[in-house]
PDB file of C-alpha atoms in Angstrom:
ATOM      1  CA  MET A  28      39.674 -17.944 -69.636  1.00 90.00           C
ATOM      2  CA  LEU A  29      41.853 -18.941 -72.159  1.00 95.00           C
ATOM      3  CA  VAL A  30      44.741 -21.498 -70.680  1.00 95.00           C
ATOM      4  CA  TYR A  31      47.820 -22.192 -72.067  1.00 97.00           C
ATOM      5  CA  LEU A  32      49.495 -25.913 -71.560  1.00 97.00           C
ATOM      6  CA  TYR A  33      53.235 -26.738 -72.119  1.00 97.00           C
ATOM      7  CA  ASP A  34      55.311 -28.949 -71.273  1.00 96.00           C
ATOM      8  CA  GLY A  35      57.724 -27.531 -68.566  1.00 95.00           C
ATOM      9  CA  SER A  36      60.632 -26.519 -70.875  1.00 96.00           C
ATOM     10  CA  PHE A  37      62.396 -23.196 -71.807  1.00 97.00           C
ATOM     11  CA  SER A  38      61.751 -24.373 -75.452  1.00 98.00           C
ATOM     12  CA  GLY A  39      58.122 -25.340 -74.495  1.00 97.00           C
ATOM     13  CA  LEU A  40      57.427 -21.768 -73.393  1.00 98.00           C
ATOM     14  CA  LEU A  41      58.880 -20.068 -76.726  1.00 98.00           C
ATOM     15  CA  THR A  42      56.985 -21.953 -77.805  1.00 98.00           C
ATOM     16  CA  VAL A  43      53.655 -21.036 -76.682  1.00 98.00           C
ATOM     17  CA  ILE A  44      54.882 -17.594 -77.274  1.00 97.00           C
ATOM     18  CA  TYR A  45      55.459 -18.254 -80.687  1.00 97.00           C
ATOM     19  CA  GLU A  46      51.357 -19.912 -81.386  1.00 97.00           C
ATOM     20  CA  SER A  47      50.222 -16.949 -79.071  1.00 96.00           C
ATOM     21  CA  TYR A  48      51.445 -14.247 -81.775  1.00 94.00           C
ATOM     22  CA  TYR A  49      50.312 -16.703 -84.756  1.00 93.00           C
ATOM     23  CA  ARG A  50      47.214 -17.181 -83.191  1.00 94.00           C
ATOM     24  CA  ARG A  51      45.928 -13.303 -82.277  1.00 94.00           C
ATOM     25  CA  GLU A  52      45.543 -15.187 -78.370  1.00 94.00           C
ATOM     26  CA  LYS A  53      46.347 -13.961 -75.286  1.00 94.00           C
ATOM     27  CA  PRO A  54      46.209 -16.424 -73.182  1.00 95.00           C
ATOM     28  CA  GLU A  55      45.536 -15.373 -69.026  1.00 94.00           C
ATOM     29  CA  LEU A  56      47.346 -18.584 -68.123  1.00 95.00           C
ATOM     30  CA  ILE A  57      50.247 -19.892 -69.298  1.00 96.00           C
ATOM     31  CA  ILE A  58      51.256 -23.226 -67.016  1.00 95.00           C
ATOM     32  CA  VAL A  59      52.699 -26.776 -66.870  1.00 95.00           C
ATOM     33  CA  GLN A  60      50.927 -29.504 -68.377  1.00 93.00           C
ATOM     34  CA  ASP A  61      50.923 -31.636 -65.598  1.00 91.00           C
ATOM     35  CA  LYS A  62      50.710 -29.114 -62.958  1.00 89.00           C
ATOM     36  CA  TRP A  63      47.121 -27.867 -64.357  1.00 90.00           C
ATOM     37  CA  GLU A  64      43.743 -29.076 -63.084  1.00 86.00           C
ATOM     38  CA  HIS A  65      41.071 -28.508 -65.069  1.00 82.00           C
ATOM     39  CA  ALA A  66      38.553 -25.873 -64.517  1.00 80.00           C
ATOM     40  CA  LEU A  67      35.170 -24.689 -65.700  1.00 82.00           C
ATOM     41  CA  PHE A  68      34.787 -22.119 -67.787  1.00 86.00           C
ATOM     42  CA  THR A  69      38.368 -22.480 -68.950  1.00 90.00           C
ATOM     43  CA  ARG A  70      39.254 -22.923 -72.921  1.00 93.00           C
ATOM     44  CA  GLU A  71      42.408 -25.453 -72.506  1.00 93.00           C
ATOM     45  CA  VAL A  72      45.297 -25.345 -75.188  1.00 94.00           C
ATOM     46  CA  VAL A  73      47.614 -27.737 -75.229  1.00 96.00           C
ATOM     47  CA  ILE A  74      51.132 -26.799 -76.907  1.00 97.00           C
ATOM     48  CA  LYS A  75      53.616 -28.854 -78.069  1.00 97.00           C
ATOM     49  CA  THR A  76      57.151 -27.969 -77.957  1.00 97.00           C
ATOM     50  CA  ASP A  77      58.804 -26.731 -81.152  1.00 97.00           C
ATOM     51  CA  GLU A  78      62.371 -26.870 -81.357  1.00 97.00           C
ATOM     52  CA  GLN A  79      61.846 -24.757 -84.695  1.00 98.00           C
ATOM     53  CA  LYS A  80      59.252 -22.094 -83.745  1.00 98.00           C
ATOM     54  CA  ALA A  81      61.316 -21.764 -79.652  1.00 98.00           C
ATOM     55  CA  ASP A  82      64.133 -20.446 -82.240  1.00 98.00           C
ATOM     56  CA  LYS A  83      62.463 -18.013 -84.327  1.00 97.00           C
ATOM     57  CA  VAL A  84      61.019 -16.128 -81.036  1.00 98.00           C
ATOM     58  CA  TYR A  85      64.600 -16.565 -79.280  1.00 98.00           C
ATOM     59  CA  GLN A  86      66.362 -14.938 -82.572  1.00 98.00           C
ATOM     60  CA  ALA A  87      63.366 -12.881 -82.313  1.00 97.00           C
ATOM     61  CA  ILE A  88      64.485 -11.370 -78.845  1.00 98.00           C
ATOM     62  CA  LEU A  89      67.802 -11.132 -79.398  1.00 98.00           C
ATOM     63  CA  THR A  90      67.495  -8.602 -82.785  1.00 97.00           C
ATOM     64  CA  ARG A  91      64.578  -6.886 -81.567  1.00 97.00           C
ATOM     65  CA  ILE A  92      64.541  -6.547 -78.302  1.00 98.00           C
ATOM     66  CA  SER A  93      68.161  -7.354 -76.498  1.00 98.00           C
ATOM     67  CA  GLY A  94      70.545  -9.977 -75.548  1.00 97.00           C
ATOM     68  CA  PHE A  95      70.180  -8.919 -71.930  1.00 97.00           C
ATOM     69  CA  ALA A  96      66.566  -9.410 -71.886  1.00 98.00           C
ATOM     70  CA  ALA A  97      67.054 -12.951 -73.392  1.00 98.00           C
ATOM     71  CA  LYS A  98      69.454 -13.936 -69.981  1.00 97.00           C
ATOM     72  CA  ASN A  99      66.548 -12.260 -68.039  1.00 98.00           C
ATOM     73  CA  ILE A 100      63.796 -14.250 -69.483  1.00 98.00           C
ATOM     74  CA  TYR A 101      66.145 -17.417 -68.856  1.00 98.00           C
ATOM     75  CA  CYS A 102      66.856 -16.776 -65.365  1.00 98.00           C
ATOM     76  CA  VAL A 103      63.529 -15.789 -64.118  1.00 98.00           C
ATOM     77  CA  PHE A 104      62.383 -19.015 -66.316  1.00 98.00           C
ATOM     78  CA  LEU A 105      65.129 -21.102 -63.974  1.00 97.00           C
ATOM     79  CA  ALA A 106      63.646 -19.390 -60.668  1.00 97.00           C
ATOM     80  CA  GLU A 107      60.764 -21.665 -60.927  1.00 96.00           C
ATOM     81  CA  LEU A 108      58.666 -19.448 -59.160  1.00 96.00           C
ATOM     82  CA  PRO A 109      55.066 -19.386 -59.428  1.00 94.00           C
ATOM     83  CA  GLY A 110      53.865 -16.781 -62.349  1.00 94.00           C
ATOM     84  CA  THR A 111      56.867 -16.724 -64.162  1.00 96.00           C
ATOM     85  CA  GLU A 112      55.400 -17.838 -67.405  1.00 97.00           C
ATOM     86  CA  ARG A 113      52.680 -15.078 -68.020  1.00 97.00           C
ATOM     87  CA  LEU A 114      55.432 -12.847 -66.058  1.00 98.00           C
ATOM     88  CA  ILE A 115      58.088 -13.441 -69.236  1.00 98.00           C
ATOM     89  CA  TYR A 116      54.892 -13.115 -71.629  1.00 98.00           C
ATOM     90  CA  ASP A 117      54.247  -9.565 -70.153  1.00 97.00           C
ATOM     91  CA  TYR A 118      57.983  -8.700 -70.391  1.00 98.00           C
ATOM     92  CA  LEU A 119      57.824  -9.977 -73.986  1.00 98.00           C
ATOM     93  CA  ALA A 120      54.720  -7.808 -74.955  1.00 97.00           C
ATOM     94  CA  ARG A 121      56.358  -4.826 -73.661  1.00 97.00           C
ATOM     95  CA  GLY A 122      59.701  -5.489 -75.199  1.00 97.00           C
ATOM     96  CA  TRP A 123      58.021  -6.221 -78.888  1.00 96.00           C
ATOM     97  CA  LYS A 124      56.693  -2.340 -78.437  1.00 96.00           C
ATOM     98  CA  TRP A 125      59.819  -0.908 -76.550  1.00 97.00           C
ATOM     99  CA  GLY A 126      62.849  -2.472 -78.543  1.00 97.00           C
ATOM    100  CA  ASP A 127      66.468  -2.508 -77.234  1.00 96.00           C
ATOM    101  CA  LYS A 128      65.458   0.369 -74.549  1.00 97.00           C
ATOM    102  CA  LEU A 129      62.938  -2.088 -72.461  1.00 98.00           C
ATOM    103  CA  ASP A 130      65.160  -2.714 -69.677  1.00 97.00           C
ATOM    104  CA  LEU A 131      65.515   1.235 -69.081  1.00 97.00           C
ATOM    105  CA  HIS A 132      61.691   1.386 -68.370  1.00 97.00           C
ATOM    106  CA  LEU A 133      61.980   0.201 -64.126  1.00 94.00           C
ATOM    107  CA  ALA A 134      58.832   2.569 -63.496  1.00 97.00           C
ATOM    108  CA  ASP A 135      57.167  -0.479 -65.074  1.00 98.00           C
ATOM    109  CA  GLU A 136      56.215  -2.845 -62.834  1.00 98.00           C
ATOM    110  CA  VAL A 137      56.735  -6.294 -64.358  1.00 98.00           C
ATOM    111  CA  VAL A 138      60.001  -4.416 -66.364  1.00 98.00           C
ATOM    112  CA  LEU A 139      61.485  -4.253 -62.208  1.00 98.00           C
ATOM    113  CA  LYS A 140      59.943  -7.598 -60.873  1.00 98.00           C
ATOM    114  CA  VAL A 141      61.423  -9.523 -63.912  1.00 98.00           C
ATOM    115  CA  GLN A 142      64.771  -7.650 -63.210  1.00 98.00           C
ATOM    116  CA  THR A 143      64.556  -8.150 -59.520  1.00 98.00           C
ATOM    117  CA  ILE A 144      64.184 -12.538 -60.163  1.00 98.00           C
ATOM    118  CA  ALA A 145      67.060 -12.109 -62.793  1.00 98.00           C
ATOM    119  CA  ARG A 146      69.405 -10.661 -60.286  1.00 98.00           C
ATOM    120  CA  LYS A 147      68.835 -12.713 -57.382  1.00 97.00           C
ATOM    121  CA  VAL A 148      69.048 -15.665 -59.755  1.00 98.00           C
ATOM    122  CA  ARG A 149      72.096 -14.447 -61.243  1.00 98.00           C
ATOM    123  CA  ASN A 150      73.869 -13.758 -57.456  1.00 95.00           C
ATOM    124  CA  GLU A 151      72.971 -17.494 -56.424  1.00 96.00           C
ATOM    125  CA  ALA A 152      74.910 -18.825 -59.676  1.00 97.00           C
ATOM    126  CA  HIS A 153      77.595 -16.433 -58.876  1.00 95.00           C
ATOM    127  CA  ARG A 154      77.356 -17.791 -55.011  1.00 92.00           C
ATOM    128  CA  MET A 155      77.102 -21.297 -55.809  1.00 93.00           C
ATOM    129  CA  LEU A 156      80.381 -21.127 -57.501  1.00 94.00           C
ATOM    130  CA  GLY A 157      82.825 -20.479 -54.922  1.00 89.00           C
ATOM    131  CA  LEU A 158      80.095 -23.170 -52.578  1.00 89.00           C
ATOM    132  CA  VAL A 159      80.442 -26.329 -54.826  1.00 93.00           C
ATOM    133  CA  ARG A 160      82.534 -29.166 -52.719  1.00 89.00           C
ATOM    134  CA  PHE A 161      83.548 -32.239 -55.061  1.00 89.00           C
ATOM    135  CA  ARG A 162      84.364 -34.609 -52.517  1.00 84.00           C
ATOM    136  CA  LEU A 163      86.505 -38.297 -54.200  1.00 84.00           C
ATOM    137  CA  LEU A 164      84.693 -41.216 -54.686  1.00 84.00           C
ATOM    138  CA  SER A 165      86.212 -44.227 -56.205  1.00 73.00           C
ATOM    139  CA  GLN A 166      87.522 -44.336 -59.963  1.00 72.00           C
ATOM    140  CA  GLU A 167      88.467 -40.718 -59.419  1.00 80.00           C
ATOM    141  CA  LEU A 168      85.210 -39.652 -59.886  1.00 87.00           C
ATOM    142  CA  TYR A 169      84.024 -36.373 -57.949  1.00 89.00           C
ATOM    143  CA  TYR A 170      80.810 -35.718 -56.055  1.00 91.00           C
ATOM    144  CA  ALA A 171      79.424 -32.630 -55.088  1.00 93.00           C
ATOM    145  CA  GLN A 172      75.747 -31.785 -53.719  1.00 92.00           C
ATOM    146  CA  ILE A 173      73.601 -28.422 -54.010  1.00 95.00           C
ATOM    147  CA  GLU A 174      70.460 -27.795 -52.569  1.00 94.00           C
ATOM    148  CA  PRO A 175      70.236 -24.052 -54.517  1.00 95.00           C
ATOM    149  CA  ASP A 176      66.808 -22.034 -54.229  1.00 95.00           C
ATOM    150  CA  TYR A 177      66.696 -21.828 -57.998  1.00 97.00           C
ATOM    151  CA  ASN A 178      66.922 -24.179 -60.844  1.00 97.00           C
ATOM    152  CA  ILE A 179      70.406 -22.802 -61.391  1.00 97.00           C
ATOM    153  CA  LEU A 180      72.403 -26.403 -62.167  1.00 97.00           C
ATOM    154  CA  GLN A 181      72.657 -25.812 -65.993  1.00 95.00           C
ATOM    155  CA  MET A 182      74.227 -22.538 -64.975  1.00 96.00           C
ATOM    156  CA  ILE A 183      77.251 -23.209 -63.104  1.00 97.00           C
ATOM    157  CA  SER A 184      78.204 -26.216 -65.011  1.00 97.00           C
ATOM    158  CA  PRO A 185      79.771 -24.973 -68.031  1.00 97.00           C
ATOM    159  CA  HIS A 186      82.339 -22.937 -65.366  1.00 97.00           C
ATOM    160  CA  PHE A 187      83.430 -26.201 -63.823  1.00 96.00           C
ATOM    161  CA  ALA A 188      83.691 -28.266 -67.202  1.00 97.00           C
ATOM    162  CA  ARG A 189      86.293 -25.467 -67.921  1.00 96.00           C
ATOM    163  CA  ARG A 190      87.896 -25.542 -64.194  1.00 94.00           C
ATOM    164  CA  MET A 191      88.060 -29.199 -64.054  1.00 95.00           C
ATOM    165  CA  ALA A 192      88.376 -30.254 -67.986  1.00 95.00           C
ATOM    166  CA  ASP A 193      90.399 -33.100 -66.872  1.00 94.00           C
ATOM    167  CA  GLN A 194      88.569 -34.770 -64.295  1.00 93.00           C
ATOM    168  CA  ASN A 195      85.455 -36.544 -64.067  1.00 93.00           C
ATOM    169  CA  TRP A 196      82.497 -35.119 -61.726  1.00 93.00           C
ATOM    170  CA  ILE A 197      78.688 -34.872 -60.939  1.00 93.00           C
ATOM    171  CA  ILE A 198      77.371 -31.864 -59.417  1.00 96.00           C
ATOM    172  CA  HIS A 199      73.645 -33.324 -57.897  1.00 95.00           C
ATOM    173  CA  ASP A 200      70.901 -31.243 -57.139  1.00 96.00           C
ATOM    174  CA  LEU A 201      68.981 -32.764 -54.172  1.00 94.00           C
ATOM    175  CA  LYS A 202      66.572 -30.769 -54.382  1.00 95.00           C
ATOM    176  CA  ARG A 203      65.166 -31.095 -58.043  1.00 95.00           C
ATOM    177  CA  GLU A 204      66.688 -34.553 -58.392  1.00 95.00           C
ATOM    178  CA  MET A 205      68.886 -33.331 -61.103  1.00 96.00           C
ATOM    179  CA  ALA A 206      72.443 -33.831 -61.883  1.00 95.00           C
ATOM    180  CA  ALA A 207      74.994 -32.650 -64.493  1.00 96.00           C
ATOM    181  CA  VAL A 208      77.572 -35.280 -65.154  1.00 95.00           C
ATOM    182  CA  TYR A 209      80.912 -34.773 -66.750  1.00 95.00           C
ATOM    183  CA  ASN A 210      83.376 -37.144 -68.910  1.00 94.00           C
ATOM    184  CA  GLN A 211      86.317 -35.252 -69.520  1.00 93.00           C
ATOM    185  CA  THR A 212      84.449 -34.231 -72.554  1.00 94.00           C
ATOM    186  CA  GLU A 213      81.351 -32.665 -72.256  1.00 95.00           C
ATOM    187  CA  TRP A 214      78.541 -32.263 -69.739  1.00 95.00           C
ATOM    188  CA  PHE A 215      74.951 -33.333 -69.574  1.00 95.00           C
ATOM    189  CA  LEU A 216      71.772 -33.546 -67.058  1.00 95.00           C
ATOM    190  CA  THR A 217      70.291 -36.487 -66.346  1.00 95.00           C
ATOM    191  CA  PRO A 218      67.857 -37.266 -63.378  1.00 94.00           C
ATOM    192  CA  LEU A 219      69.347 -38.889 -60.380  1.00 93.00           C
ATOM    193  CA  PRO A 220      67.309 -39.594 -57.189  1.00 93.00           C
ATOM    194  CA  ARG A 221      68.429 -37.827 -53.951  1.00 89.00           C
ATOM    195  CA  SER A 222      67.961 -41.063 -52.112  1.00 85.00           C
ATOM    196  CA  VAL A 223      70.921 -42.821 -54.104  1.00 79.00           C
ATOM    197  CA  SER A 224      73.939 -43.632 -51.786  1.00 72.00           C
ATOM    198  CA  VAL A 225      77.747 -43.040 -52.696  1.00 72.00           C
ATOM    199  CA  SER A 226      81.121 -43.545 -50.917  1.00 67.00           C
ATOM    200  CA  LEU A 227      83.842 -41.974 -50.529  1.00 64.00           C
ATOM    201  CA  ASP A 228      87.758 -43.089 -51.181  1.00 60.00           C
ATOM    202  CA  GLU A 229      89.665 -43.435 -48.182  1.00 57.00           C
ATOM    203  CA  ALA A 230      92.133 -41.193 -50.267  1.00 53.00           C
ATOM    204  CA  GLY A 231      89.032 -38.803 -50.588  1.00 52.00           C
ATOM    205  CA  LEU A 232      88.689 -39.332 -46.432  1.00 54.00           C
ATOM    206  CA  ALA A 233      91.770 -38.234 -45.911  1.00 53.00           C
ATOM    207  CA  TYR A 234      91.761 -35.136 -47.626  1.00 51.00           C
ATOM    208  CA  GLU A 235      88.402 -33.810 -46.265  1.00 52.00           C
ATOM    209  CA  SER A 236      89.922 -34.309 -42.884  1.00 56.00           C
ATOM    210  CA  LEU A 237      93.243 -32.385 -43.781  1.00 51.00           C
ATOM    211  CA  TRP A 238      90.848 -29.523 -45.318  1.00 48.00           C
ATOM    212  CA  GLN A 239      88.807 -29.061 -41.856  1.00 51.00           C
ATOM    213  CA  LYS A 240      92.031 -29.547 -40.033  1.00 52.00           C
ATOM    214  CA  TYR A 241      93.546 -26.617 -41.963  1.00 43.00           C
ATOM    215  CA  PHE A 242      90.100 -24.450 -41.692  1.00 51.00           C
ATOM    216  CA  SER A 243      90.324 -24.796 -38.403  1.00 57.00           C
ATOM    217  CA  SER A 244      93.948 -23.891 -37.841  1.00 58.00           C
ATOM    218  CA  ILE A 245      94.008 -20.252 -39.599  1.00 54.00           C
ATOM    219  CA  ALA A 246      90.395 -19.174 -37.765  1.00 58.00           C
ATOM    220  CA  ILE A 247      90.888 -16.370 -35.393  1.00 57.00           C
ATOM    221  CA  LYS A 248      88.777 -17.102 -32.938  1.00 66.00           C
ATOM    222  CA  SER A 249      89.168 -13.923 -31.110  1.00 63.00           C
ATOM    223  CA  ARG A 250      88.247 -12.057 -34.973  1.00 64.00           C
ATOM    224  CA  GLN A 251      85.053 -14.431 -35.652  1.00 64.00           C
ATOM    225  CA  ASN A 252      82.150 -12.533 -36.765  1.00 63.00           C
ATOM    226  CA  LYS A 253      79.438 -15.578 -37.229  1.00 63.00           C
ATOM    227  CA  ARG A 254      76.958 -12.775 -38.352  1.00 69.00           C
ATOM    228  CA  LEU A 255      79.745 -11.350 -41.394  1.00 59.00           C
ATOM    229  CA  GLN A 256      79.836 -15.241 -42.299  1.00 58.00           C
ATOM    230  CA  ARG A 257      76.740 -15.785 -42.679  1.00 63.00           C
ATOM    231  CA  ASN A 258      76.328 -12.961 -45.078  1.00 61.00           C
ATOM    232  CA  PHE A 259      78.770 -14.254 -47.387  1.00 61.00           C
ATOM    233  CA  MET A 260      78.265 -17.936 -46.697  1.00 66.00           C
ATOM    234  CA  PRO A 261      74.451 -18.584 -45.640  1.00 70.00           C
ATOM    235  CA  LYS A 262      73.722 -20.675 -43.037  1.00 72.00           C
ATOM    236  CA  LYS A 263      71.625 -22.725 -45.739  1.00 75.00           C
ATOM    237  CA  TYR A 264      74.303 -23.902 -47.727  1.00 70.00           C
ATOM    238  CA  TRP A 265      76.694 -24.585 -44.851  1.00 66.00           C
ATOM    239  CA  LYS A 266      74.936 -28.763 -44.594  1.00 73.00           C
ATOM    240  CA  HIS A 267      77.037 -29.636 -47.767  1.00 68.00           C
ATOM    241  CA  LEU A 268      80.112 -27.781 -47.209  1.00 67.00           C
ATOM    242  CA  VAL A 269      83.056 -30.277 -46.014  1.00 62.00           C
ATOM    243  CA  GLU A 270      84.896 -27.554 -43.348  1.00 59.00           C
ATOM    244  CA  MET A 271      81.350 -26.510 -42.043  1.00 59.00           C
ATOM    245  CA  MET A 272      80.372 -29.993 -41.534  1.00 60.00           C
ATOM    246  CA  GLU A 273      81.118 -30.469 -37.945  1.00 54.00           C
ATOM    247  CA  ASP A 274      79.218 -27.158 -37.210  1.00 49.00           C
ATOM    248  CA  ASN A 275      75.456 -28.319 -38.595  1.00 46.00           C
TER     249      ASN A 275
END
């Protein structure tokens, strides 16, 4: 069995696809090197990330297939599900043959699976735009915690960079121990342990209290529909919503 090992980055995966094409090899398994345990009867090939090769593959996807296909594979990559590397590989193999008609082949199992996963990732990213709750820390720094199912931090950060361009903020993905940090000029990703402690500013505490009271006061108890509420705002997100903290 031929196994391609890479560093876990999107550029690394595109480099894998480049090397596979030019080596005329078809790996049976593509996996992050740190997650691989050596097995008998396997030939392991370590692929080093090459940004130039990755860019050539990405440009080829845009010109020979479509921009929609490029977005699809990125979303599937961010899903972090087992076997997505090989799924992306098979999807692009079809794309080299079918061109911009690739995503019309919904009867194809690989195409349908890619579109299904990509749609779930996009939906969570869209939903999260309305569920991120910033809390005011000392020194005029806003901080928010999230724990999404998918690795969508880099998908939602540009939105908040535009929306809160005049503020310093951090969005902390506790599940992946990563954070998006914005300094009123640019945003970037950086590791940030889940255990980091934060302290709210007094004004921040006052604003939170006012928001909770407002949320409670506008609710019409006779028209409450918890089931409908959970459809729009799944309960798994509630622990990071200021207005729901008393109900957790």
